[in-house]
Amino acid sequence: MLLLQPGVIFAFIGGSIGEVEIPAARVRQGALVLYTTALKVSDLIAKDFYCVDTLDPEDTETGYQRLLNTARAKKLADYIVNGQDSKDAFLPTSVFLATDKTIEFNAEDNSITFDVASVGPFSVVDGQHRLEGLKLAAQKEWPSS
């Protein structure tokens, strides 16, 4: 499971990404292994990087995420874009992504390496509105500085 810390860089590229190698801290909680790291928004919103398993009110056996509130995500996107001028846009909470695949951890340089096509898409455990807000913000026209 990845615990993604705030502090991502805005650069929308779109398309797919391949192998990712990034600094990370490994945390063990019982048998569970977690990695905390920071990713670029362009990586987070790349095609097939994550998926949201939305709760189906008709079928209680599938999904666990509530339906996306697009107004909430748009409000977050506006906050991010408007906060760039004053440099005070900040998302104080992390995004939790999970996979049942193995992610390699290099203890020598404290980094993780994974191929998105092999490991992904990551399941969003927490943060679907933050991810959608970041995605919408990355797609907006930015004021020139």
PDB file of C-alpha atoms in Angstrom:
ATOM      1  CA  MET A   1       0.000   0.000   0.000  1.00  0.00           C
ATOM      2  CA  LEU A   2       1.271   3.473  -0.800  1.00  0.00           C
ATOM      3  CA  LEU A   3       0.677   6.427   1.465  1.00  0.00           C
ATOM      4  CA  LEU A   4       1.148   9.447  -0.742  1.00  0.00           C
ATOM      5  CA  GLN A   5       2.138  12.598   1.047  1.00  0.00           C
ATOM      6  CA  PRO A   6       1.095  16.032  -0.168  1.00  0.00           C
ATOM      7  CA  GLY A   7       3.672  18.097  -1.985  1.00  0.00           C
ATOM      8  CA  VAL A   8       3.225  16.864  -5.505  1.00  0.00           C
ATOM      9  CA  ILE A   9       4.393  18.828  -8.523  1.00  0.00           C
ATOM     10  CA  PHE A  10       1.926  20.073 -11.140  1.00  0.00           C
ATOM     11  CA  ALA A  11       2.761  19.014 -14.672  1.00  0.00           C
ATOM     12  CA  PHE A  12      -0.007  17.424 -16.696  1.00  0.00           C
ATOM     13  CA  ILE A  13       1.387  15.197 -19.387  1.00  0.00           C
ATOM     14  CA  GLY A  14      -1.395  12.639 -19.806  1.00  0.00           C
ATOM     15  CA  GLY A  15      -0.923   9.221 -21.323  1.00  0.00           C
ATOM     16  CA  SER A  16       0.685   6.273 -19.588  1.00  0.00           C
ATOM     17  CA  ILE A  17       3.802   6.061 -17.481  1.00  0.00           C
ATOM     18  CA  GLY A  18       6.107   3.077 -17.287  1.00  0.00           C
ATOM     19  CA  GLU A  19       8.562   2.371 -14.511  1.00  0.00           C
ATOM     20  CA  VAL A  20       8.614   4.650 -11.493  1.00  0.00           C
ATOM     21  CA  GLU A  21      11.570   4.952  -9.111  1.00  0.00           C
ATOM     22  CA  ILE A  22      11.052   7.347  -6.205  1.00  0.00           C
ATOM     23  CA  PRO A  23      12.328   7.929  -2.664  1.00  0.00           C
ATOM     24  CA  ALA A  24      10.104   6.289  -0.065  1.00  0.00           C
ATOM     25  CA  ALA A  25       9.962   5.291   3.562  1.00  0.00           C
ATOM     26  CA  ARG A  26       8.905   1.740   4.421  1.00  0.00           C
ATOM     27  CA  VAL A  27       6.585   1.215   7.364  1.00  0.00           C
ATOM     28  CA  ARG A  28       5.427  -2.136   8.723  1.00  0.00           C
ATOM     29  CA  GLN A  29       2.175  -2.479  10.592  1.00  0.00           C
ATOM     30  CA  GLY A  30       1.830  -6.129  11.550  1.00  0.00           C
ATOM     31  CA  ALA A  31       1.977  -8.085   8.299  1.00  0.00           C
ATOM     32  CA  LEU A  32       1.077  -4.986   6.278  1.00  0.00           C
ATOM     33  CA  VAL A  33       3.871  -3.124   4.464  1.00  0.00           C
ATOM     34  CA  LEU A  34       3.269   0.554   3.662  1.00  0.00           C
ATOM     35  CA  TYR A  35       5.368   3.024   1.708  1.00  0.00           C
ATOM     36  CA  THR A  36       5.113   6.757   2.141  1.00  0.00           C
ATOM     37  CA  THR A  37       6.268   8.847  -0.797  1.00  0.00           C
ATOM     38  CA  ALA A  38       5.388  11.804  -2.992  1.00  0.00           C
ATOM     39  CA  LEU A  39       4.451  11.589  -6.645  1.00  0.00           C
ATOM     40  CA  LYS A  40       3.995  14.137  -9.397  1.00  0.00           C
ATOM     41  CA  VAL A  41       0.392  14.899 -10.248  1.00  0.00           C
ATOM     42  CA  SER A  42       1.147  13.840 -13.832  1.00  0.00           C
ATOM     43  CA  ASP A  43       2.037  10.363 -12.517  1.00  0.00           C
ATOM     44  CA  LEU A  44      -1.007  10.141 -10.267  1.00  0.00           C
ATOM     45  CA  ILE A  45      -3.444  11.017 -13.022  1.00  0.00           C
ATOM     46  CA  ALA A  46      -1.756   8.997 -15.766  1.00  0.00           C
ATOM     47  CA  LYS A  47      -3.922   6.484 -17.594  1.00  0.00           C
ATOM     48  CA  ASP A  48      -4.474   3.312 -15.542  1.00  0.00           C
ATOM     49  CA  PHE A  49      -2.468   4.531 -12.526  1.00  0.00           C
ATOM     50  CA  TYR A  50      -5.423   4.201 -10.155  1.00  0.00           C
ATOM     51  CA  CYS A  51      -9.026   3.058 -10.055  1.00  0.00           C
ATOM     52  CA  VAL A  52     -11.883   3.811  -7.692  1.00  0.00           C
ATOM     53  CA  ASP A  53     -13.975   0.859  -6.561  1.00  0.00           C
ATOM     54  CA  THR A  54     -17.268   2.703  -6.147  1.00  0.00           C
ATOM     55  CA  LEU A  55     -19.951   1.317  -3.871  1.00  0.00           C
ATOM     56  CA  ASP A  56     -22.942   0.028  -5.808  1.00  0.00           C
ATOM     57  CA  PRO A  57     -26.129   0.651  -3.788  1.00  0.00           C
ATOM     58  CA  GLU A  58     -27.775  -2.240  -5.649  1.00  0.00           C
ATOM     59  CA  ASP A  59     -24.984  -4.720  -4.841  1.00  0.00           C
ATOM     60  CA  THR A  60     -23.479  -4.498  -1.352  1.00  0.00           C
ATOM     61  CA  GLU A  61     -20.830  -7.102  -2.256  1.00  0.00           C
ATOM     62  CA  THR A  62     -18.891  -4.748  -4.554  1.00  0.00           C
ATOM     63  CA  GLY A  63     -17.130  -1.452  -3.994  1.00  0.00           C
ATOM     64  CA  TYR A  64     -16.470   0.576  -0.885  1.00  0.00           C
ATOM     65  CA  GLN A  65     -15.933   4.170  -2.046  1.00  0.00           C
ATOM     66  CA  ARG A  66     -18.867   6.556  -1.979  1.00  0.00           C
ATOM     67  CA  LEU A  67     -19.954   8.150  -5.238  1.00  0.00           C
ATOM     68  CA  LEU A  68     -17.751  10.983  -6.448  1.00  0.00           C
ATOM     69  CA  ASN A  69     -19.089  14.430  -5.562  1.00  0.00           C
ATOM     70  CA  THR A  70     -17.959  16.391  -8.628  1.00  0.00           C
ATOM     71  CA  ALA A  71     -18.852  19.744  -7.041  1.00  0.00           C
ATOM     72  CA  ARG A  72     -16.502  18.955  -4.154  1.00  0.00           C
ATOM     73  CA  ALA A  73     -13.713  17.956  -6.567  1.00  0.00           C
ATOM     74  CA  LYS A  74     -14.214  21.140  -8.642  1.00  0.00           C
ATOM     75  CA  LYS A  75     -14.071  23.270  -5.492  1.00  0.00           C
ATOM     76  CA  LEU A  76     -10.779  21.604  -4.553  1.00  0.00           C
ATOM     77  CA  ALA A  77      -9.412  22.164  -8.082  1.00  0.00           C
ATOM     78  CA  ASP A  78     -10.282  25.867  -7.874  1.00  0.00           C
ATOM     79  CA  TYR A  79      -8.585  26.094  -4.468  1.00  0.00           C
ATOM     80  CA  ILE A  80      -5.423  24.525  -5.903  1.00  0.00           C
ATOM     81  CA  VAL A  81      -5.321  26.731  -8.995  1.00  0.00           C
ATOM     82  CA  ASN A  82      -6.151  29.946  -7.133  1.00  0.00           C
ATOM     83  CA  GLY A  83      -3.620  29.166  -4.420  1.00  0.00           C
ATOM     84  CA  GLN A  84      -0.713  28.938  -6.855  1.00  0.00           C
ATOM     85  CA  ASP A  85      -0.276  32.716  -7.064  1.00  0.00           C
ATOM     86  CA  SER A  86       0.078  33.085  -3.310  1.00  0.00           C
ATOM     87  CA  LYS A  87       1.803  29.695  -2.948  1.00  0.00           C
ATOM     88  CA  ASP A  88      -0.588  28.724  -0.167  1.00  0.00           C
ATOM     89  CA  ALA A  89      -2.532  25.854  -1.754  1.00  0.00           C
ATOM     90  CA  PHE A  90      -1.870  22.883   0.489  1.00  0.00           C
ATOM     91  CA  LEU A  91      -3.463  19.457   0.854  1.00  0.00           C
ATOM     92  CA  PRO A  92      -2.665  18.429   4.428  1.00  0.00           C
ATOM     93  CA  THR A  93      -3.846  14.846   4.104  1.00  0.00           C
ATOM     94  CA  SER A  94      -2.416  11.939   2.171  1.00  0.00           C
ATOM     95  CA  VAL A  95      -3.921   9.751  -0.507  1.00  0.00           C
ATOM     96  CA  PHE A  96      -3.945   6.010   0.225  1.00  0.00           C
ATOM     97  CA  LEU A  97      -3.463   3.651  -2.709  1.00  0.00           C
ATOM     98  CA  ALA A  98      -3.295  -0.130  -2.501  1.00  0.00           C
ATOM     99  CA  THR A  99      -2.102  -3.022  -4.629  1.00  0.00           C
ATOM    100  CA  ASP A 100      -1.805  -6.723  -4.031  1.00  0.00           C
ATOM    101  CA  LYS A 101       1.320  -6.804  -6.208  1.00  0.00           C
ATOM    102  CA  THR A 102       4.893  -6.619  -4.933  1.00  0.00           C
ATOM    103  CA  ILE A 103       6.675  -3.276  -4.926  1.00  0.00           C
ATOM    104  CA  GLU A 104      10.445  -3.485  -4.710  1.00  0.00           C
ATOM    105  CA  PHE A 105      12.047  -1.515  -1.877  1.00  0.00           C
ATOM    106  CA  ASN A 106      15.745  -0.623  -1.999  1.00  0.00           C
ATOM    107  CA  ALA A 107      16.910  -0.257   1.610  1.00  0.00           C
ATOM    108  CA  GLU A 108      20.276   1.165   0.513  1.00  0.00           C
ATOM    109  CA  ASP A 109      18.813   4.332  -0.973  1.00  0.00           C
ATOM    110  CA  ASN A 110      15.300   4.165   0.534  1.00  0.00           C
ATOM    111  CA  SER A 111      13.459   4.036  -2.759  1.00  0.00           C
ATOM    112  CA  ILE A 112      10.711   2.015  -4.368  1.00  0.00           C
ATOM    113  CA  THR A 113      10.601   0.880  -7.966  1.00  0.00           C
ATOM    114  CA  PHE A 114       7.562  -0.416  -9.793  1.00  0.00           C
ATOM    115  CA  ASP A 115       6.191  -0.709 -13.289  1.00  0.00           C
ATOM    116  CA  VAL A 116       2.700   0.785 -13.428  1.00  0.00           C
ATOM    117  CA  ALA A 117       1.562  -1.670 -16.105  1.00  0.00           C
ATOM    118  CA  SER A 118       2.514  -4.605 -13.850  1.00  0.00           C
ATOM    119  CA  VAL A 119       1.460  -3.239 -10.460  1.00  0.00           C
ATOM    120  CA  GLY A 120      -1.438  -0.960 -11.343  1.00  0.00           C
ATOM    121  CA  PRO A 121      -3.961   0.196 -11.378  1.00  0.00           C
ATOM    122  CA  PHE A 122      -3.714   1.040  -7.690  1.00  0.00           C
ATOM    123  CA  SER A 123      -6.990   0.925  -5.768  1.00  0.00           C
ATOM    124  CA  VAL A 124      -7.925   4.183  -4.075  1.00  0.00           C
ATOM    125  CA  VAL A 125      -8.476   3.452  -0.389  1.00  0.00           C
ATOM    126  CA  ASP A 126      -8.771   7.100   0.622  1.00  0.00           C
ATOM    127  CA  GLY A 127      -8.510  10.319  -1.367  1.00  0.00           C
ATOM    128  CA  GLN A 128     -10.698   9.965  -4.438  1.00  0.00           C
ATOM    129  CA  HIS A 129     -11.913  13.579  -4.167  1.00  0.00           C
ATOM    130  CA  ARG A 130      -8.353  14.867  -3.724  1.00  0.00           C
ATOM    131  CA  LEU A 131      -7.231  12.872  -6.757  1.00  0.00           C
ATOM    132  CA  GLU A 132     -10.112  14.148  -8.874  1.00  0.00           C
ATOM    133  CA  GLY A 133      -9.468  17.716  -7.680  1.00  0.00           C
ATOM    134  CA  LEU A 134      -5.788  17.400  -8.622  1.00  0.00           C
ATOM    135  CA  LYS A 135      -6.767  15.962 -11.999  1.00  0.00           C
ATOM    136  CA  LEU A 136      -9.191  18.822 -12.689  1.00  0.00           C
ATOM    137  CA  ALA A 137      -6.629  21.411 -11.551  1.00  0.00           C
ATOM    138  CA  ALA A 138      -3.984  19.936 -13.856  1.00  0.00           C
ATOM    139  CA  GLN A 139      -6.369  20.232 -16.793  1.00  0.00           C
ATOM    140  CA  LYS A 140      -7.231  23.899 -16.158  1.00  0.00           C
ATOM    141  CA  GLU A 141      -5.580  26.834 -17.863  1.00  0.00           C
ATOM    142  CA  TRP A 142      -3.039  28.295 -15.459  1.00  0.00           C
ATOM    143  CA  PRO A 143      -2.482  32.019 -15.160  1.00  0.00           C
ATOM    144  CA  SER A 144       0.882  33.023 -16.568  1.00  0.00           C
ATOM    145  CA  SER A 145       3.332  34.282 -13.955  1.00  0.00           C
TER     146      SER A 145
END
